[in-house]
Tab-separated table of C-alpha atoms in Angstrom:
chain	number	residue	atom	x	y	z
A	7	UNK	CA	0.000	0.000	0.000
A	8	UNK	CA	2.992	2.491	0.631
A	9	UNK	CA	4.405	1.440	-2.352
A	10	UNK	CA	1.701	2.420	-4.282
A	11	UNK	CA	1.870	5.726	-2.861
A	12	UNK	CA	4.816	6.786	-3.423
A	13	UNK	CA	4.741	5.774	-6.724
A	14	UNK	CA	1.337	7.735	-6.899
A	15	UNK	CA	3.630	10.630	-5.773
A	16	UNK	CA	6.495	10.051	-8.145
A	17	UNK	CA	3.766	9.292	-11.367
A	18	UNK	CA	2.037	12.912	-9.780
A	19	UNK	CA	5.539	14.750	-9.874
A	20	UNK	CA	6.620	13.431	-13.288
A	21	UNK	CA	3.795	14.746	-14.350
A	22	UNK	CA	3.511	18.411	-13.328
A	23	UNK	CA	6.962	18.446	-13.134
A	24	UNK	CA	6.724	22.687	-13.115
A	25	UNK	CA	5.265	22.881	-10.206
A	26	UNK	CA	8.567	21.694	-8.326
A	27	UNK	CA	10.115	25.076	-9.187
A	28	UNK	CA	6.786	26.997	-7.579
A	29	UNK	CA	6.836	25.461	-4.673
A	30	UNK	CA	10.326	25.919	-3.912
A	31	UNK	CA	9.738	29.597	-4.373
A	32	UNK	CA	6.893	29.615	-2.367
A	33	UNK	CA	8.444	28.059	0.843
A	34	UNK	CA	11.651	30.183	0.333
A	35	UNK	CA	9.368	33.211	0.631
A	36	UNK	CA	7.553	32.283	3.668
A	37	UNK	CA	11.207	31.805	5.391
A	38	UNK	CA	12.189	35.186	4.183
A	39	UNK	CA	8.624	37.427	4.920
A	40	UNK	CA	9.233	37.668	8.777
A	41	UNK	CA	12.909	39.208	8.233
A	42	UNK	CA	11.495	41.987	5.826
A	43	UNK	CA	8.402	42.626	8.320
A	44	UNK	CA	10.882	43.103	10.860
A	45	UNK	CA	13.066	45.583	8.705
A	46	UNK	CA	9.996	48.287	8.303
A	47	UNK	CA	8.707	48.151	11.538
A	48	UNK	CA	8.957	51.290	13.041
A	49	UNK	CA	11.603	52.507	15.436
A	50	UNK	CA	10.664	53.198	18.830
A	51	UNK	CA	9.673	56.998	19.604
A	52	UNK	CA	12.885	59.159	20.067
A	53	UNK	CA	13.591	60.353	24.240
A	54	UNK	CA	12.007	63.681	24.109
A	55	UNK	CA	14.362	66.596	24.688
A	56	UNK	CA	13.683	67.862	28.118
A	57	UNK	CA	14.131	64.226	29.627
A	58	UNK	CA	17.633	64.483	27.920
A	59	UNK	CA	20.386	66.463	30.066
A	60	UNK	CA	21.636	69.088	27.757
A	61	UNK	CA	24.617	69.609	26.455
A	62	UNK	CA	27.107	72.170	27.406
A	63	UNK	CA	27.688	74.455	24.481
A	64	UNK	CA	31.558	74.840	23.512
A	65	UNK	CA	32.613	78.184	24.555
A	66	UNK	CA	32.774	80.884	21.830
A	67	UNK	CA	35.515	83.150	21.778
A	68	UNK	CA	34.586	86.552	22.280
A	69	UNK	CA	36.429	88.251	18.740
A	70	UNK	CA	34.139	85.777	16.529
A	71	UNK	CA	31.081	86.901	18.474
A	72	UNK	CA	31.805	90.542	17.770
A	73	UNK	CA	32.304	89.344	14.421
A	74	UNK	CA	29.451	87.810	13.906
A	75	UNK	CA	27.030	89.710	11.374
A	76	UNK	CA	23.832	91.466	12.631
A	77	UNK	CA	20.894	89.551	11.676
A	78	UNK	CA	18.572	92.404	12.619
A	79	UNK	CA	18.572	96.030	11.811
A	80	UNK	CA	19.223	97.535	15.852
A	81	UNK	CA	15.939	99.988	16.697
A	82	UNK	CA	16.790	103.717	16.130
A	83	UNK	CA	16.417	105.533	19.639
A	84	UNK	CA	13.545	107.815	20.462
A	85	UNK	CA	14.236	110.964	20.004
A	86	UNK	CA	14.388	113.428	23.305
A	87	UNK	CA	11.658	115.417	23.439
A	88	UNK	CA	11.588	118.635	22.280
A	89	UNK	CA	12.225	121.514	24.764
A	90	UNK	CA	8.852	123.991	24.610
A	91	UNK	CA	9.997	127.244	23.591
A	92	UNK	CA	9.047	130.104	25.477
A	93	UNK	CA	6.872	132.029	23.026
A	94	UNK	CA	4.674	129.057	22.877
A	95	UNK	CA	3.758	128.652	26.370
A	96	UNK	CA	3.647	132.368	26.935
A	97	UNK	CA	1.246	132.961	23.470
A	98	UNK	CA	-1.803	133.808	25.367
A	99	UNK	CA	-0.560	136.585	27.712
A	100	UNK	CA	2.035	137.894	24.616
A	101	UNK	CA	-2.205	138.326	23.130
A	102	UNK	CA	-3.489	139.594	25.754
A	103	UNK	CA	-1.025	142.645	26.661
A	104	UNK	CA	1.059	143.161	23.139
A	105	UNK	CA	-1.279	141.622	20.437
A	106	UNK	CA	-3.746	144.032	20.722
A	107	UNK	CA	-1.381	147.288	19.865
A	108	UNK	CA	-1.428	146.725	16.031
A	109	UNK	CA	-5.293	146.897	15.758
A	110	UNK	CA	-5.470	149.308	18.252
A	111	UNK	CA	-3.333	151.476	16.203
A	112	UNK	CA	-4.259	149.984	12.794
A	113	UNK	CA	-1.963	152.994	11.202
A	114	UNK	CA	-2.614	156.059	13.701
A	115	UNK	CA	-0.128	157.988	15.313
A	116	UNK	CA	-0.683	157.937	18.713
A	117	UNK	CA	-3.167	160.605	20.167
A	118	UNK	CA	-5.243	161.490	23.264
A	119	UNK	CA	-7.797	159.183	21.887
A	120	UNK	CA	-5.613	156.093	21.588
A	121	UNK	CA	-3.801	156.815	25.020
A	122	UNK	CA	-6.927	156.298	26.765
A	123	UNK	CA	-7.606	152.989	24.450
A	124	UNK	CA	-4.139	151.592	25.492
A	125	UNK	CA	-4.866	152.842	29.076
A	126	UNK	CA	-7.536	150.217	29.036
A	127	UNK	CA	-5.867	147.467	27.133
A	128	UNK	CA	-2.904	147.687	29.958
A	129	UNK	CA	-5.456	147.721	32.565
A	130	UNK	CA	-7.010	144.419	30.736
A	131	UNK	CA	-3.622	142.562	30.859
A	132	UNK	CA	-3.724	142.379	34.791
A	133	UNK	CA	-0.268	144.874	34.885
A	134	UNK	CA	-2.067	146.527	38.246
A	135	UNK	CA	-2.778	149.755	38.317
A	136	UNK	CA	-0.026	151.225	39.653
A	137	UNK	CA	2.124	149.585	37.000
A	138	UNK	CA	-0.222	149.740	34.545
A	139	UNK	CA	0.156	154.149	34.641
A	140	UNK	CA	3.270	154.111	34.702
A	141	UNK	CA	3.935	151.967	31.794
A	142	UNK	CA	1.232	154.913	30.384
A	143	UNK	CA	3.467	157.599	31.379
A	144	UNK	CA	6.365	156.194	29.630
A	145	UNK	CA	4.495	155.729	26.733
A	146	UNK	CA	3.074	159.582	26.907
A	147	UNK	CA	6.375	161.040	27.357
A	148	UNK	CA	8.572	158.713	24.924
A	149	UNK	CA	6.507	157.843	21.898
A	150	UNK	CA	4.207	160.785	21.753
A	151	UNK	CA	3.084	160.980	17.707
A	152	UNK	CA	4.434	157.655	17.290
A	153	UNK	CA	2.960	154.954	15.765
A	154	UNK	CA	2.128	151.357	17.074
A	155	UNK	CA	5.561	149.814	16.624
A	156	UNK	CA	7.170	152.737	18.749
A	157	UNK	CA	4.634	152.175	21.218
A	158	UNK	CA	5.468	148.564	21.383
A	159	UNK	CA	9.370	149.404	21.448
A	160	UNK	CA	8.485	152.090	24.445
A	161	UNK	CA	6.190	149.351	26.417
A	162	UNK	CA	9.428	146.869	26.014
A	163	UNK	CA	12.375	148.629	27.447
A	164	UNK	CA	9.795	149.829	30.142
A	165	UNK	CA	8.552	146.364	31.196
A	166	UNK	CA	12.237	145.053	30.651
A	167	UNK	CA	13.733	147.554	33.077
A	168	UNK	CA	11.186	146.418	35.439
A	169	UNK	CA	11.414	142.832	35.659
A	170	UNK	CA	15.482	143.171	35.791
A	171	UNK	CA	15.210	144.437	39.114
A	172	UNK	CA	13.692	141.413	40.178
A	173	UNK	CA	16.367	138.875	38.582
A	174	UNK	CA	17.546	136.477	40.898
A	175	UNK	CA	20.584	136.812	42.659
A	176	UNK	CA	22.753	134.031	43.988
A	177	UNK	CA	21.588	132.788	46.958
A	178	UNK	CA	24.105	131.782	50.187
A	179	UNK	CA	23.720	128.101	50.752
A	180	UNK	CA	23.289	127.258	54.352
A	181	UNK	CA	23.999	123.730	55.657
A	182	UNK	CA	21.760	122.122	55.106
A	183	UNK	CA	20.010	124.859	53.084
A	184	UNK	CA	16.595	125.212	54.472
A	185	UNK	CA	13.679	126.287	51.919
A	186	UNK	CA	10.791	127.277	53.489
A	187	UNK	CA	7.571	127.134	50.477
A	188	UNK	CA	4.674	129.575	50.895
A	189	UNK	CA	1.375	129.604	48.943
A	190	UNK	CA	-2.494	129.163	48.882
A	191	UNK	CA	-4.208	125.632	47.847
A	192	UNK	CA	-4.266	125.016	44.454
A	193	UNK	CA	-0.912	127.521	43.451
A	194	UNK	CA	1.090	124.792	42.357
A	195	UNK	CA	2.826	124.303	45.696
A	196	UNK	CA	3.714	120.839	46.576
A	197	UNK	CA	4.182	120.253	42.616
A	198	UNK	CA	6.527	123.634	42.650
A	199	UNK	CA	8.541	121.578	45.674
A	200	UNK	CA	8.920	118.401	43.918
A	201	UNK	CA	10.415	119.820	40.947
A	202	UNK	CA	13.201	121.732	42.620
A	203	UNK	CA	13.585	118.518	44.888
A	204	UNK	CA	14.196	117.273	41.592
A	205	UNK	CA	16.488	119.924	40.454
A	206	UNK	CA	18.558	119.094	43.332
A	207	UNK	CA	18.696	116.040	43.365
A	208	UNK	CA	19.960	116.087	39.605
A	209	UNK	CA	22.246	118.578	41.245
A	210	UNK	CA	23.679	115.894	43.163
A	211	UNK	CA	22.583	116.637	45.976
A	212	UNK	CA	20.479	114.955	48.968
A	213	UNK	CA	17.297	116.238	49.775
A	214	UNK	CA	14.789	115.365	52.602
A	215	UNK	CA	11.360	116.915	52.303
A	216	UNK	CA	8.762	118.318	54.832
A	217	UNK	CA	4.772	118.140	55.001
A	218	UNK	CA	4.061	120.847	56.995
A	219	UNK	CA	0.458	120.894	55.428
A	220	UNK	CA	-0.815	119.126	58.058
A	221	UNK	CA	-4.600	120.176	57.484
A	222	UNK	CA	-4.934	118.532	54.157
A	223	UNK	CA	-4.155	114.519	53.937
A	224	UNK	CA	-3.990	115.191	49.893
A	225	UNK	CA	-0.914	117.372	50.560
A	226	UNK	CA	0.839	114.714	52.452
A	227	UNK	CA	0.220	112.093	49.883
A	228	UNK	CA	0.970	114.275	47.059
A	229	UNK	CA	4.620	114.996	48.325
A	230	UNK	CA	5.221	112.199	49.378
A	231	UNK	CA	4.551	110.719	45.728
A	232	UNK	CA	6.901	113.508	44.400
A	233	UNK	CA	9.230	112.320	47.378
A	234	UNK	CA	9.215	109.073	45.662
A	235	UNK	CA	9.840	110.173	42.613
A	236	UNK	CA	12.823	112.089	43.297
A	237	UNK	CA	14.082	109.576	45.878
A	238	UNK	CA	13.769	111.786	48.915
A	239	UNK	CA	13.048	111.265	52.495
A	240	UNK	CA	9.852	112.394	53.365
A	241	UNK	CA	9.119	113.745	57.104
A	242	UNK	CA	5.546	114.082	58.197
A	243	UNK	CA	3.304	114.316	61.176
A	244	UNK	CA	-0.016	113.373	61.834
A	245	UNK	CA	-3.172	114.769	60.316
A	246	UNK	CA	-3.968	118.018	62.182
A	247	UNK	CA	-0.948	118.108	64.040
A	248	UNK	CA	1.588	121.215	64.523
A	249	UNK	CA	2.915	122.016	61.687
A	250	UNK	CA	5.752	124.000	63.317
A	251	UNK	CA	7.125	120.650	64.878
A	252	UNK	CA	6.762	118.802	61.523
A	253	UNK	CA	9.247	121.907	59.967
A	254	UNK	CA	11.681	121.413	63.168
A	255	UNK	CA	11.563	117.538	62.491
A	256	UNK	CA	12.582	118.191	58.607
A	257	UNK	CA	15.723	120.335	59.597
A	258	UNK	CA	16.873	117.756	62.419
A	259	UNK	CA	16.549	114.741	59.819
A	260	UNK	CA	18.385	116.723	57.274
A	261	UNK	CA	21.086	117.619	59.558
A	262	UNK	CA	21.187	113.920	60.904
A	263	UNK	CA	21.406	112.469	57.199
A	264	UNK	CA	23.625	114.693	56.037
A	265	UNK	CA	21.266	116.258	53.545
A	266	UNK	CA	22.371	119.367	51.800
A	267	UNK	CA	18.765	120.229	51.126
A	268	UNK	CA	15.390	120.411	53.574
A	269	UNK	CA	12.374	121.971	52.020
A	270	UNK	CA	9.037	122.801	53.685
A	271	UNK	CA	5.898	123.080	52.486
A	272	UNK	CA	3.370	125.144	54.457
A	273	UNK	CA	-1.131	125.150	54.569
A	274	UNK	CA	-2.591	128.035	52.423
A	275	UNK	CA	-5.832	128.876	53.948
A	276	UNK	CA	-5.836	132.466	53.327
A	277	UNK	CA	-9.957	131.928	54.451
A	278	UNK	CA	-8.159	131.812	57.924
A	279	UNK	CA	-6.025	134.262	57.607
A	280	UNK	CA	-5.030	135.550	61.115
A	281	UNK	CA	-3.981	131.616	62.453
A	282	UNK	CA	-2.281	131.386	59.503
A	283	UNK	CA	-0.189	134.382	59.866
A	284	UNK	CA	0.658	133.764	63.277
A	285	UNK	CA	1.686	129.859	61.843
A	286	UNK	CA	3.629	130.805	59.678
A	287	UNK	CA	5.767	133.243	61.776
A	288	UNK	CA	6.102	130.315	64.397
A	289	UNK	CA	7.784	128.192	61.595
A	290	UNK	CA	10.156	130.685	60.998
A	291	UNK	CA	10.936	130.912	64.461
A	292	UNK	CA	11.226	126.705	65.507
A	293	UNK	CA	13.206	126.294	62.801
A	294	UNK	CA	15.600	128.604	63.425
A	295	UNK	CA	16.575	127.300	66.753
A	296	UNK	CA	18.978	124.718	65.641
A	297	UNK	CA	20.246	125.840	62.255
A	298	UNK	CA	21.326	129.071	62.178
A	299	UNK	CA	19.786	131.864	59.210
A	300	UNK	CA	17.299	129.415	58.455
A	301	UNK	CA	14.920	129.325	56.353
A	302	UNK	CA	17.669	130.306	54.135
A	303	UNK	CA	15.175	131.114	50.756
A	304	UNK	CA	11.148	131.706	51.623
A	305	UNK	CA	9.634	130.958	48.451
A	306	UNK	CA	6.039	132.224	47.342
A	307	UNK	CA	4.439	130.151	44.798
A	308	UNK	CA	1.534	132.216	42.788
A	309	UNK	CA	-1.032	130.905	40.558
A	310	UNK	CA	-0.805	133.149	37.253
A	311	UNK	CA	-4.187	132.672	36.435
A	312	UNK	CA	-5.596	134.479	39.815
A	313	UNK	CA	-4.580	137.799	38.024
A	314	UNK	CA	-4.801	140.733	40.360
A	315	UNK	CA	-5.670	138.136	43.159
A	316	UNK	CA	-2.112	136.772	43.148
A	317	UNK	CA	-1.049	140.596	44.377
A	318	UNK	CA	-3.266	140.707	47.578
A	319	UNK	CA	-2.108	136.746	48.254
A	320	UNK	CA	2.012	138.335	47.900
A	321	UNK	CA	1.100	141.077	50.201
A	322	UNK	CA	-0.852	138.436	52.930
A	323	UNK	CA	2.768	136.321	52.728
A	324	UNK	CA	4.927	138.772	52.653
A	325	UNK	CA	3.692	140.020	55.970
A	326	UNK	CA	3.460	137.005	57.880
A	327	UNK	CA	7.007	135.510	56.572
A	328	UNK	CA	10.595	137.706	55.291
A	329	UNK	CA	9.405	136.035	51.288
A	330	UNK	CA	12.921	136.589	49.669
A	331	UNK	CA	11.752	135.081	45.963
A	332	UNK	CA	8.429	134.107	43.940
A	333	UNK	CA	7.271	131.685	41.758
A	334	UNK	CA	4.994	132.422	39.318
A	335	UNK	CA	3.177	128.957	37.888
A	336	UNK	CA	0.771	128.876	35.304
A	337	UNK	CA	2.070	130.519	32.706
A	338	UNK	CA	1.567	128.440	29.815
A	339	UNK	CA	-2.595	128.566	29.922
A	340	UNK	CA	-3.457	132.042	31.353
A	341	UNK	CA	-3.639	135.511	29.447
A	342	UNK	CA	-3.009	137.231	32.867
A	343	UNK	CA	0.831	136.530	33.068
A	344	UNK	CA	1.191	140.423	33.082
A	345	UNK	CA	0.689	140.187	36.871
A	346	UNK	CA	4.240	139.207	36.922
A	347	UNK	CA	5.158	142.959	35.623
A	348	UNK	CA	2.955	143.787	38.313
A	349	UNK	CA	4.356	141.860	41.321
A	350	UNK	CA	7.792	142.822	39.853
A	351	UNK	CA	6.931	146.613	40.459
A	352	UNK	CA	4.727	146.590	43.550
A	353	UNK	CA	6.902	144.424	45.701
A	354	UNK	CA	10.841	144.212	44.143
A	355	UNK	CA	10.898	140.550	45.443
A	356	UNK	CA	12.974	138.511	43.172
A	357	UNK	CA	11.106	135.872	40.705
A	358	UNK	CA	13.406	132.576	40.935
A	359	UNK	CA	11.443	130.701	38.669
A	360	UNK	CA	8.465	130.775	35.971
A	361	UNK	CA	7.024	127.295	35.196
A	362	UNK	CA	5.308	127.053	31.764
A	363	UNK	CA	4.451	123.451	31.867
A	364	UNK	CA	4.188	120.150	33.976
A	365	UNK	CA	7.214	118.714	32.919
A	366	UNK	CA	9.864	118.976	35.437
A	367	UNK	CA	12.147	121.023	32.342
A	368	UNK	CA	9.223	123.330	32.463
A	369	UNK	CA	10.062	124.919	36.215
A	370	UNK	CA	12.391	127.126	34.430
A	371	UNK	CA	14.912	129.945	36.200
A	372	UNK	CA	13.553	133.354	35.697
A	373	UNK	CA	15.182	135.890	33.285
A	374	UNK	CA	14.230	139.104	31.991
A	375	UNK	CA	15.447	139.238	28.665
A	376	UNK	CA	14.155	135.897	27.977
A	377	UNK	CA	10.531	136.401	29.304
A	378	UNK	CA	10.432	139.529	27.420
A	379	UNK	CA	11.929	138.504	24.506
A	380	UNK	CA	9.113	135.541	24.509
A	381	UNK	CA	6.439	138.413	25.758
A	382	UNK	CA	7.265	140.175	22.612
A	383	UNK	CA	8.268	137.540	19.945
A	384	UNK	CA	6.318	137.717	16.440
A	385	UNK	CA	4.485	134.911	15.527
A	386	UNK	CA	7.205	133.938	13.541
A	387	UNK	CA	9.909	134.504	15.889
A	388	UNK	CA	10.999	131.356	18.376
A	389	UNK	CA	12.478	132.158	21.440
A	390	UNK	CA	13.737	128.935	23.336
């Protein structure tokens, strides 16, 4: 029976002899299929970066860094801003007291009639009237006949010769110089003191300030921002405490720091104006105990825009404390900034400083020929 299969087999073979060659193939293929699988199988996922400990980067020398090309264009820097000229802030009182002349005139000589016109245009700018006739009498007696541009070149060197008698003078430093700051609410005050804490600090110098406006917690907060801001020691007291022993406090922590600078403000309630007074006078008085010729400068700041008011507030100050300068703030959006002229004439107190602004550039050191150069500048003409 075996043998009969096999030679079944061998008959079957002989016979489809070409399949011998097939199945060879076939089984050779089924030996090789798991070794090519295995090639395109996909590798396992790659470590991911962060679990890898990175590698140091070779040092670079420092010459091929710097010569290294610039991949980006480097920013241009802002430019500084521009300086505000004098004119410009000073346009609306130049209009008020100067602008009017050539349509006043409008190609007259100058006459009885036109005297009493300019009378009331000088009276209009806020001059005062004891300023405001004299400027007249220069007028009458200098450019009689004339016409409006020698009236204008009269009213120049008149104002001009005022307000030099009022340039500031250099000032004896004391140690630590004491500056005592005068002033009703809402002048500008406490602003006025953080700009020339600023100024001195610029200078070099160390400054520690005082809030001796006890009666208004604004005040307080208010310098002490500007303290802040100019990195200075602030000393205060409590709310609707002595202001007198807040001022003494100031001077000992100046002289204990070593501060060349202590300045004070004061309250400005001119609506109490007796207490005030008196206040005042006992500031002057404490803190003169322990440094010697202090306050050393008693500045009064004045609001431009009060006009004529701003002359009864200097004469209220100047009673109750020796004010040896003014400030006159304001200037850039009033047309009343004649009262300077006025305040110049009626009192001969020095004006330190003008500001025209509310940058701290704009608290600017007074002088004559510059303000009236500005007060009298053309349209056209700049005057820094």
């Amino acid at each position: 029976m075996i043998d009969g299969l096999v030679q079944s087999l061998v008959d079957l073979a002989s016979a489809h002899v070409w399949l011998v060659p097939a199945f060879a193939l076939g089984v050779l293929a089924l030996l090789v299929a798991p070794l090519l699988v295995d090639r395109t199988v996909a590798p396992p996922p790659a470590e991911p970066e962060a679990a890898r400990a990175p590698e140091p980067e070779p040092p670079r020398p420092e010459v091929a860094r710097a010569a290294a090309p610039i991949a980006e264009p480097r920013a241009e820097p802002s430019p500084a801003p521009r300086r505000a000229r004098l004119a410009e802030r000073l346009a609306r009182t130049r209009s008020a007291l100067v602008g009017g002349l050539g349509p006043l005139f409008a190609g007259r000589a100058l006459d009885a009639e036109l005297l009493a016109q300019l009378e009331k245009l000088l009276f209009d700018a806020d001059l005062g009237v004891k300023t405001a006739e004299s400027l007249l009498e220069s007028v009458r007696s200098s450019a009689a006949g004339g016409d409006a541009e020698a009236v204008r070149r009269v009213l120049r060197e008149a104002i001009l010769a005022k307000l030099r008698r009022v340039e500031p003078k250099a000032v004896t430093r004391g140690a630590p110089h004491v500056v005592l700051v005068l002033g009703v609410n809402g002048s500008g005050k406490t602003t006025t003191i953080g700009k020339l804490a600023a100024r001195e600090r610029a200078a070099g110098r160390k400054v520690v300030l005082g809030a001796g406006d006890t009666f208004r917690a604004a005040a307080i907060e208010q310098l002490e921002a500007w303290g802040a801001r100019a990195e200075c020691e602030v000393v205060k007291g409590q709310a609707g405490g002595d202001p007198a022993a807040v001022a003494f406090d100031t001077v000992k922590a100046a002289v204990a720091r070593g501060a060349e600078v202590a300045i004070i403000d004061t309250a400005g309630r001119l609506q109490t104006r007796a207490p005030l007074v008196e206040e005042l006078r006992k500031i002057v008085r404490v803190i003169g105990r322990d440094c010697p010729g202090a306050p050393h400068e008693t500045l009064l700041v004045l609001d431009a825009n009060t006009g004529q008011n701003a002359i009864s507030q200097a004469r209220v100050f100047t009673e109750a404390a020796g004010v040896t300068g003014l400030v006159l703030t304001k200037l850039d959006g009033t047309a009343k900034g004649g009262v300077l002229v006025g305040l110049a004439d009626e009192f001969g107190i020095p004006v330190r400083y003008v500001g025209v602004g509310e940058a701290l550039e704009d608290l600017r050191e007074f002088s004559a020929d510059e303000f009236v150069d500005a007060l009298f500048a053309s349209d056209a003409g700049a005057v820094a």
